[in-house]
Short mmCIF file of C-alpha atoms in Angstrom, two decimals:
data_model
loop_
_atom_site.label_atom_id
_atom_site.label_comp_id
_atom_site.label_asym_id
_atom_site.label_seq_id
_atom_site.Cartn_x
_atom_site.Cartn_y
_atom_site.Cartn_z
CA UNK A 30 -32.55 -1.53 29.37
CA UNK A 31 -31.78 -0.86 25.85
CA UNK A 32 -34.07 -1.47 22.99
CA UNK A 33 -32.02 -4.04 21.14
CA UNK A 34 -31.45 -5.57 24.66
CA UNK A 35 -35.35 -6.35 25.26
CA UNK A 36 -35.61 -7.24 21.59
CA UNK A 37 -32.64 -9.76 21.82
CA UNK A 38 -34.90 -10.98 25.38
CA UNK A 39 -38.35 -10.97 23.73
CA UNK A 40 -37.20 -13.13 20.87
CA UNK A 41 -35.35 -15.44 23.59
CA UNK A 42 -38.70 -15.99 25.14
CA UNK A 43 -40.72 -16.72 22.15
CA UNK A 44 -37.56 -18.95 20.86
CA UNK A 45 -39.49 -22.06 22.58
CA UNK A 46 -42.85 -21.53 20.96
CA UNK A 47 -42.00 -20.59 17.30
CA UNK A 48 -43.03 -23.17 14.93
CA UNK A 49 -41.06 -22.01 12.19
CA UNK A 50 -37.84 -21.40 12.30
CA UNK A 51 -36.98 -20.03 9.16
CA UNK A 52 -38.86 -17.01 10.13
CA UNK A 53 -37.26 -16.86 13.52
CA UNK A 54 -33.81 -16.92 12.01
CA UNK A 55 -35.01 -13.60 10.19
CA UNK A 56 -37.08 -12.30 12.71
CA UNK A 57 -37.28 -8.42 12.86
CA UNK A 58 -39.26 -5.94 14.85
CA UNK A 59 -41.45 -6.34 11.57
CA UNK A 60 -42.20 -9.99 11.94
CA UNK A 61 -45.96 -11.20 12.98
CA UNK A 62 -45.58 -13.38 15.91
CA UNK A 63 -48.87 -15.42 15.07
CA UNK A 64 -48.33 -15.31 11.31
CA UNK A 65 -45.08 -15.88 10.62
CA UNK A 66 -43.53 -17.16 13.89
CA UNK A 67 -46.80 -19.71 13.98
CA UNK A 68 -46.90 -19.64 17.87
CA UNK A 69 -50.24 -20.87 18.51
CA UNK A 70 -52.28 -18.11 19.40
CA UNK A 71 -53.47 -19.85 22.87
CA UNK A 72 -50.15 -19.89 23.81
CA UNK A 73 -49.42 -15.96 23.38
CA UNK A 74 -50.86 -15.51 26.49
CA UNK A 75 -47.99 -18.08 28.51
CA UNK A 76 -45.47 -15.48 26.43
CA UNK A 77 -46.86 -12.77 27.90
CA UNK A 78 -46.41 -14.04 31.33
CA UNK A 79 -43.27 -15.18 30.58
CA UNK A 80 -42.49 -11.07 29.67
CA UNK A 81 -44.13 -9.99 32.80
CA UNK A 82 -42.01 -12.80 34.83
CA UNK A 83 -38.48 -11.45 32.71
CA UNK A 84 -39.43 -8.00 33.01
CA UNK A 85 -40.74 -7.57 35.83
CA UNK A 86 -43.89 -5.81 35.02
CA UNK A 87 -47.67 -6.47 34.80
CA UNK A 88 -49.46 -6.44 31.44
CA UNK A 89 -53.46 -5.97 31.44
CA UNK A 90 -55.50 -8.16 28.96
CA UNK A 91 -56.34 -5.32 26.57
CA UNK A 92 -52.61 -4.49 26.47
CA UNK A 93 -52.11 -7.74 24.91
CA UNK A 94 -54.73 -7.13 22.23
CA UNK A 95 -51.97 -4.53 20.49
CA UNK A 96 -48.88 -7.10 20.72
CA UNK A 97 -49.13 -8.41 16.66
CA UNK A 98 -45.36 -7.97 16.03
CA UNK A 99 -42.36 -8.74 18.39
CA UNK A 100 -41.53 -4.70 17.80
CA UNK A 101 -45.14 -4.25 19.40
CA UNK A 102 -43.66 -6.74 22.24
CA UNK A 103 -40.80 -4.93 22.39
CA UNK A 104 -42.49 -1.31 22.93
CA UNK A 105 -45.49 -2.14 25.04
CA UNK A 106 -42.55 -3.71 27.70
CA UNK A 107 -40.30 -0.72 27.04
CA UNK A 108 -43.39 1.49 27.67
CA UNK A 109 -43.78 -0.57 30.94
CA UNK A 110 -40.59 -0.07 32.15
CA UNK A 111 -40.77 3.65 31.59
CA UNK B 13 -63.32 -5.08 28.31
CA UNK B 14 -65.55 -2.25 30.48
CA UNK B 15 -69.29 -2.29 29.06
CA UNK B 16 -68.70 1.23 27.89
CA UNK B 17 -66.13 0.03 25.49
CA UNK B 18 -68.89 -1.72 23.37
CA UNK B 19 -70.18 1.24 20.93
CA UNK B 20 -73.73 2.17 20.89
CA UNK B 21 -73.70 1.18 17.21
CA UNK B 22 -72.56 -3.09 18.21
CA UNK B 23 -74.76 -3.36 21.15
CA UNK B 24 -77.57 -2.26 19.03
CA UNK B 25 -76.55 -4.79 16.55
CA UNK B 26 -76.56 -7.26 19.11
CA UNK B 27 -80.08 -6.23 20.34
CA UNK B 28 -81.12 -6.17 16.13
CA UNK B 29 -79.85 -9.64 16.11
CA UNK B 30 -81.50 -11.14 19.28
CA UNK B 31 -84.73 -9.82 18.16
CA UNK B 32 -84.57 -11.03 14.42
CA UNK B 33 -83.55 -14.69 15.61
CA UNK B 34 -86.52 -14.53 18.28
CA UNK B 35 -89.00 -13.57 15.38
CA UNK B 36 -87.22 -16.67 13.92
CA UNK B 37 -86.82 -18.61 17.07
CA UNK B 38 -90.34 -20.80 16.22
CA UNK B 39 -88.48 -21.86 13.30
CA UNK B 40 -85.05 -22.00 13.84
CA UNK B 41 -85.62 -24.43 16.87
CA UNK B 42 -87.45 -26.90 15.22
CA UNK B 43 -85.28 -27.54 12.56
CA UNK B 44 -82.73 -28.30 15.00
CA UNK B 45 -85.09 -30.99 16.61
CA UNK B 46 -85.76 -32.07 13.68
CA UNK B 47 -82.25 -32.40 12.09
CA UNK B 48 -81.17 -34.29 15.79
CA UNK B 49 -84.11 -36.00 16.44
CA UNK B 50 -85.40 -36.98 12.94
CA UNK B 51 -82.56 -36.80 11.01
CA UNK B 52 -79.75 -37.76 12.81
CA UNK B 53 -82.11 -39.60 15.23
CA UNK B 54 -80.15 -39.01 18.47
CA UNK B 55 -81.51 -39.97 21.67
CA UNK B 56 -80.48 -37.95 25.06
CA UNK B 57 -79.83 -39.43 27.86
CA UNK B 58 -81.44 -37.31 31.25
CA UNK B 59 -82.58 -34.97 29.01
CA UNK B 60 -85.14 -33.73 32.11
CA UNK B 61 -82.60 -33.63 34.36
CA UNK B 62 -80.40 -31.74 32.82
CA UNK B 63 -83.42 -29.10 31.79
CA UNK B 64 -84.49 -29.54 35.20
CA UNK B 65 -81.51 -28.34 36.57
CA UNK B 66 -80.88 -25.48 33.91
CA UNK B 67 -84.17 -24.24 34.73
CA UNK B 68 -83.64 -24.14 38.29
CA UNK B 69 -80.35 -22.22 37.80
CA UNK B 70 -81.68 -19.80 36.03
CA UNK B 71 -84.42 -18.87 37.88
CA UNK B 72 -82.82 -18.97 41.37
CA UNK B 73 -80.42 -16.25 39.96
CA UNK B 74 -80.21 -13.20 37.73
CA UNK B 75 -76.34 -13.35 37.66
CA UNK B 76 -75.25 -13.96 34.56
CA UNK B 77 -74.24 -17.58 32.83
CA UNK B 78 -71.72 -18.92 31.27
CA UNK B 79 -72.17 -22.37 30.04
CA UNK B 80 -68.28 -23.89 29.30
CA UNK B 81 -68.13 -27.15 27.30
CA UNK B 82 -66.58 -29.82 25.91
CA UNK B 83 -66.04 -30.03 21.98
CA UNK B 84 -65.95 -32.61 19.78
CA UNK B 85 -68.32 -31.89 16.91
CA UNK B 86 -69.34 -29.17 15.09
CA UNK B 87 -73.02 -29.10 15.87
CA UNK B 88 -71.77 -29.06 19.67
CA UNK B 89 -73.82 -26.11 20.71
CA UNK B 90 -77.41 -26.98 19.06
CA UNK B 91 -76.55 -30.55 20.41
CA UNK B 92 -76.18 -28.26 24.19
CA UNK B 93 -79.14 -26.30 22.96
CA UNK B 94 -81.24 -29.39 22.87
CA UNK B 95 -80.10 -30.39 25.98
CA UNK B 96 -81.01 -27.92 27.94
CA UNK B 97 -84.73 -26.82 27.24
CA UNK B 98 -86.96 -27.50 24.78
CA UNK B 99 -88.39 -25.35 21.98
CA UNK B 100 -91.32 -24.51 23.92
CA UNK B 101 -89.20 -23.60 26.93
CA UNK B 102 -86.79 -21.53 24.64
CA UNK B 103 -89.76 -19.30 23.06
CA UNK B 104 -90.65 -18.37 26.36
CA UNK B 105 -87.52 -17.70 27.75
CA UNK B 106 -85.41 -16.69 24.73
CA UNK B 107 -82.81 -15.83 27.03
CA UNK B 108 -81.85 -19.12 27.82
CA UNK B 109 -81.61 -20.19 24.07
CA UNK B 110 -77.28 -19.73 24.20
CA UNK B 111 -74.84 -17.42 22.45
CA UNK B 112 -71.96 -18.71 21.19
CA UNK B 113 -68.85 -18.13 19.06
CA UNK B 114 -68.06 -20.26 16.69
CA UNK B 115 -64.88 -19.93 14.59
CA UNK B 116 -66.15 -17.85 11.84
CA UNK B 117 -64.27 -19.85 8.63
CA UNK B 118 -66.55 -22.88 9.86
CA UNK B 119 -69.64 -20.89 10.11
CA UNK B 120 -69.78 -17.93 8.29
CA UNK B 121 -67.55 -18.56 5.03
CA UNK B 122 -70.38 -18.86 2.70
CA UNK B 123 -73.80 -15.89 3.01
CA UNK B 124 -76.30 -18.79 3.90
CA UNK B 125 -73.74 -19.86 6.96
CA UNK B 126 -74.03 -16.58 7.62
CA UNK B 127 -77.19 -15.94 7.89
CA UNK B 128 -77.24 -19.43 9.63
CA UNK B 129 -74.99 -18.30 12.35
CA UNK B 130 -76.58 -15.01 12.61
CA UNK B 131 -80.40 -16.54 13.41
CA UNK B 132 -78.86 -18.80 15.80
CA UNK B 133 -77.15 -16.43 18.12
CA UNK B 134 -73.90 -16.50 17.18
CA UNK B 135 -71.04 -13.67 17.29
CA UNK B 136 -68.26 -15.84 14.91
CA UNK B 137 -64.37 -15.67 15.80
CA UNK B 138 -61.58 -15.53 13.73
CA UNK B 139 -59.43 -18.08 16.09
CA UNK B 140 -56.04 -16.30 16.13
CA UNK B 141 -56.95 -13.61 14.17
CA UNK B 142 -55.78 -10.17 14.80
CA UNK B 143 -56.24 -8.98 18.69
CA UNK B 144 -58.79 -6.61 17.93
CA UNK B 145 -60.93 -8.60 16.63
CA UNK B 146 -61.17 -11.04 19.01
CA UNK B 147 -61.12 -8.43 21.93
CA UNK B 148 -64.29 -6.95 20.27
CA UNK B 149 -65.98 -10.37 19.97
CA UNK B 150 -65.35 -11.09 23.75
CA UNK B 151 -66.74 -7.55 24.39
CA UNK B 152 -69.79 -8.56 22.68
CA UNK B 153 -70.27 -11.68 24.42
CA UNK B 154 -69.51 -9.86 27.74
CA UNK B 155 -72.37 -7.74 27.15
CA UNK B 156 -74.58 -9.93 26.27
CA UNK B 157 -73.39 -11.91 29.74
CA UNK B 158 -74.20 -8.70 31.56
CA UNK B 159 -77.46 -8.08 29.53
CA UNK B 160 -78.88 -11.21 30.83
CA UNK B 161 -78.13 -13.90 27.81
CA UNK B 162 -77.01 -16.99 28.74
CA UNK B 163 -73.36 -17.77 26.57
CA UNK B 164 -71.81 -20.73 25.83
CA UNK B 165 -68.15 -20.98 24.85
CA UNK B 166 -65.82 -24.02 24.10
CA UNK B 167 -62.58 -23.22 26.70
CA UNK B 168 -60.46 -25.42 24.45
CA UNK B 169 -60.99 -23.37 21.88
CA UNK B 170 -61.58 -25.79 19.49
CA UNK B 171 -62.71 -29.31 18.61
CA UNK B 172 -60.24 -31.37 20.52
CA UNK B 173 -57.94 -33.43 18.47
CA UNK B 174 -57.63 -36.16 21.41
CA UNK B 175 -61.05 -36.71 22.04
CA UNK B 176 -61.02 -35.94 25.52
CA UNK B 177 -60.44 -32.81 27.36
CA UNK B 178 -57.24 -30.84 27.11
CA UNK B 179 -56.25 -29.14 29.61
CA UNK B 180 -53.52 -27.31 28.62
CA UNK B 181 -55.40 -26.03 25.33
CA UNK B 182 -57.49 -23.81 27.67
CA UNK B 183 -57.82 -20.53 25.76
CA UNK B 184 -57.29 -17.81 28.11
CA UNK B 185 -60.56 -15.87 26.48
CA UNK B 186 -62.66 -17.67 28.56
CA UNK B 187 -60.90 -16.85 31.70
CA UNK B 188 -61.28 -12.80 30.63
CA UNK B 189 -65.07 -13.00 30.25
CA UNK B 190 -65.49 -14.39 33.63
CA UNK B 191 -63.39 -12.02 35.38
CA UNK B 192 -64.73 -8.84 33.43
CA UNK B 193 -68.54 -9.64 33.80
CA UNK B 194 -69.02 -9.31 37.57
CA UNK B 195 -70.42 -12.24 39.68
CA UNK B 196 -70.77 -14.57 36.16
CA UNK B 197 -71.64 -17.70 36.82
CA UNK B 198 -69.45 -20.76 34.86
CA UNK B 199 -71.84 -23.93 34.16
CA UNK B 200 -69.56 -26.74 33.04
CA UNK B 201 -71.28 -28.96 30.95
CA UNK B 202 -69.81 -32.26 29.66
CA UNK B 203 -71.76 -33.87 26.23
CA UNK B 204 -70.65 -37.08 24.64
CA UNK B 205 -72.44 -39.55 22.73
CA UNK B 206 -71.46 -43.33 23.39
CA UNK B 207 -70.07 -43.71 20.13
CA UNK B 208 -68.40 -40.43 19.73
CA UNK B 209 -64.55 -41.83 19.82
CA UNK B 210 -62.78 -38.58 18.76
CA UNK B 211 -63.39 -35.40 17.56
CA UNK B 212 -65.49 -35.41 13.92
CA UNK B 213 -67.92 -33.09 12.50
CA UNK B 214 -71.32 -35.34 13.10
CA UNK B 215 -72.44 -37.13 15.83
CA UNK B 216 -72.44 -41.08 15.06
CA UNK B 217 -76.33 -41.01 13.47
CA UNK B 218 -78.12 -43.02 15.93
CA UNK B 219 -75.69 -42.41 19.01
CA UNK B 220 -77.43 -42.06 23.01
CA UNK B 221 -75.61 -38.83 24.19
CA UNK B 222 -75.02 -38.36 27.81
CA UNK B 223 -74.94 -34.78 29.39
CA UNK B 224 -73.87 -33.37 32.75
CA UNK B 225 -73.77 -30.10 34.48
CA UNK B 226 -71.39 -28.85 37.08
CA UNK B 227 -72.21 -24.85 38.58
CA UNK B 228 -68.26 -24.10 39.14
CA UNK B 229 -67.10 -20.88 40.90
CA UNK B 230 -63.29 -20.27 39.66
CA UNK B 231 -60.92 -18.41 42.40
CA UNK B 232 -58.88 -15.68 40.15
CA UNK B 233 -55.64 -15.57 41.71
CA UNK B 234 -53.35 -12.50 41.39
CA UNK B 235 -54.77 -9.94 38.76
CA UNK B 236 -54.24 -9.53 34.45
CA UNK B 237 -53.25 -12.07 32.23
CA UNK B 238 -52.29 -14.81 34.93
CA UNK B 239 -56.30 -14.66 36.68
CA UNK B 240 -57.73 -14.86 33.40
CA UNK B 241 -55.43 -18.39 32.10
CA UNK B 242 -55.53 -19.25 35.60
CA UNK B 243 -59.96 -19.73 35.64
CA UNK B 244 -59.97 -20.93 32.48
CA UNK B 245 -57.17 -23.67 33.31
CA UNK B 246 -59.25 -24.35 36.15
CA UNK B 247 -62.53 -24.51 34.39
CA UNK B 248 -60.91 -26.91 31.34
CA UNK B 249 -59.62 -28.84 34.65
CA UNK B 250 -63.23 -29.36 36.00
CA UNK B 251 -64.29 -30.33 32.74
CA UNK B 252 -61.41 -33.04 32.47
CA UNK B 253 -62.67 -34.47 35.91
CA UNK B 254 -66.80 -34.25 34.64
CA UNK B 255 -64.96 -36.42 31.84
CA UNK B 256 -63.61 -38.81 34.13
CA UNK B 257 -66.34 -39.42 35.73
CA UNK B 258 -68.30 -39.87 32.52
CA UNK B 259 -66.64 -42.68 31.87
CA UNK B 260 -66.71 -44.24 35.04
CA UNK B 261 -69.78 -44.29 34.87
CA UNK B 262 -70.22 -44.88 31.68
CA UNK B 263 -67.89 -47.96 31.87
CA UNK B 264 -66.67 -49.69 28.76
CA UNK B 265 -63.46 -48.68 26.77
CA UNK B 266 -61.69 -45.52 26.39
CA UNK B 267 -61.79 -43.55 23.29
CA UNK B 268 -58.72 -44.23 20.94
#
């Protein structure tokens, strides 16, 4: 799966829990998912699943603790796909 | 969140900090019965039960304890605090005197808040702050589980904006500590004061709080992320059911 393919996904998934939409309709690998996105930071964790579920893979809790960005989404998945 | 992960430079910190608020402790927890008792002159309902039961808990096992609570008010954990021993029975077993982690722009913005949080065993949390930093707060508190303090954490996360217990706020934190610190124990404890209709910063001055305690052993099903939201969905669960039963007992209206 292509980079720009799992980007297009990730964003997909987080699409439900962004509270602002004016950064999502700019969103880049740059953007902050907490910051700028405003998903509620208890809620990362459902996204996560949610990756693991669309993915396929498992992601360990201290994984999650580098995932600030949806590029850092997008390469911690691509890293667990191989 | 292995024990090694903690550097030999933050659990010394921690130990620095546990032994400056004990040298404190005569002080520390008399103020707070005197700003509940005499100040805000709150009255606690089965107060010796509740210590009766704490005590027994703690001395029938040296696993460690998590106490998981309800929140409604910012004073939440001395209110717990008070609850659950006295200041005699805290300077003897300082121990049992809680951790806790309170968001850190309510309780460490200003140097004597600070210092506040810092005599009263607190490791403050920047709530949806940067991963790091909240990893290595939950790696302190871990330690401190495994070191034989007793910690106290709000699963919700926060002060809840309903008044009652929401279950679906459960922040998945809590679930992590209990699966990284081996055989931790979860004590659910539900705190409410009769007049305490939503969430505030104060107890009603003059309210009767009424406490219980629930020992709860979550199941962790499947491994990662989906154990840790699953225990602490099921621990915000139990505390939703200690809250129904608070009011059935409790009778009398609902809060708004």
């Amino acid at each position: 799966m292509s980079q720009d393919e799992i980007f297009a996904q990730v964003v997909k998934i987080l699409t439900p829990y962004v509270k602002n939409q004016e950064a999502l309709d700019s969103v880049s690998a740059a953007t902050h998912i907490l910051d700028e996105l405003k998903v509620n930071s208890a809620r990362l964790v459902d996204v996560v699943l949610e990756f693991e579920d669309a993915f396929d893979i498992e992601i360990a809790d201290e994984d999650v603790d580098s995932v600030e960005t949806v590029g850092n989404a997008v390469e911690l998945i691509q890293s667990k796909l191989g | 969140m292995a024990n090694s992960q903690l550097s030999a430079r933050a659990r010394r910190g921690l130990a620095i900090q546990r032994a400056i608020a004990f040298a404190l402790a005569p002080l520390s927890t008399l103020a707070v019965l005197v700003l509940l008792r005499g100040w805000l002159r709150l009255r606690l309902e089965n107060a010796s039960g509740a210590r009766r039961t704490y005590r027994s808990l703690l001395s029938e096992s040296d696993a460690p304890l998590l106490i998981c609570a309800n929140h409604l008010t910012l004073i939440d954990s001395a209110l717990i605090g008070w609850a659950l021993g006295t200041p005699a029975f805290y300077l003897r077993h300082f121990s049992a005197l809680p951790w806790n982690v309170p968001e850190q722009k309510n309780f460490a913005s200003t140097r004597l808040r600070r210092a506040l949080a810092y005599v009263y065993k607190c490791v403050p949390v920047v709530r949806g702050g940067d991963r790091a930093g909240i990893a290595d707060t939950l790696a302190r508190f871990a330690h401190l589980l495994r070191s034989g303090e007793v910690g106290l954490i709000f699963p919700e996360g926060g002060r809840s904006r309903s008044g009652r217990v929401e279950t679906d706020r459960a922040a998945y934190g809590v679930g992590r500590i209990v699966k990284d610190v081996p055989h931790c124990r979860v004590l659910c404890c539900y705190l409410r004061g009769d007049r305490q209709q939503s969430w505030g910063s104060l107890p009603a001055r003059g309210d009767r709080l009424r406490i219980s305690l629930a020992l709860f052993e979550p199941k962790a099903e499947g491994s990662g992320l989906r154990a840790s939201r699953d225990i602490a969905r099921q621990i915000t669960t139990r505390l939703a059911e200690m809250e129904a039963v608070h009011f059935a007992v409790r009778g009398g209206g609902e809060p708004s």
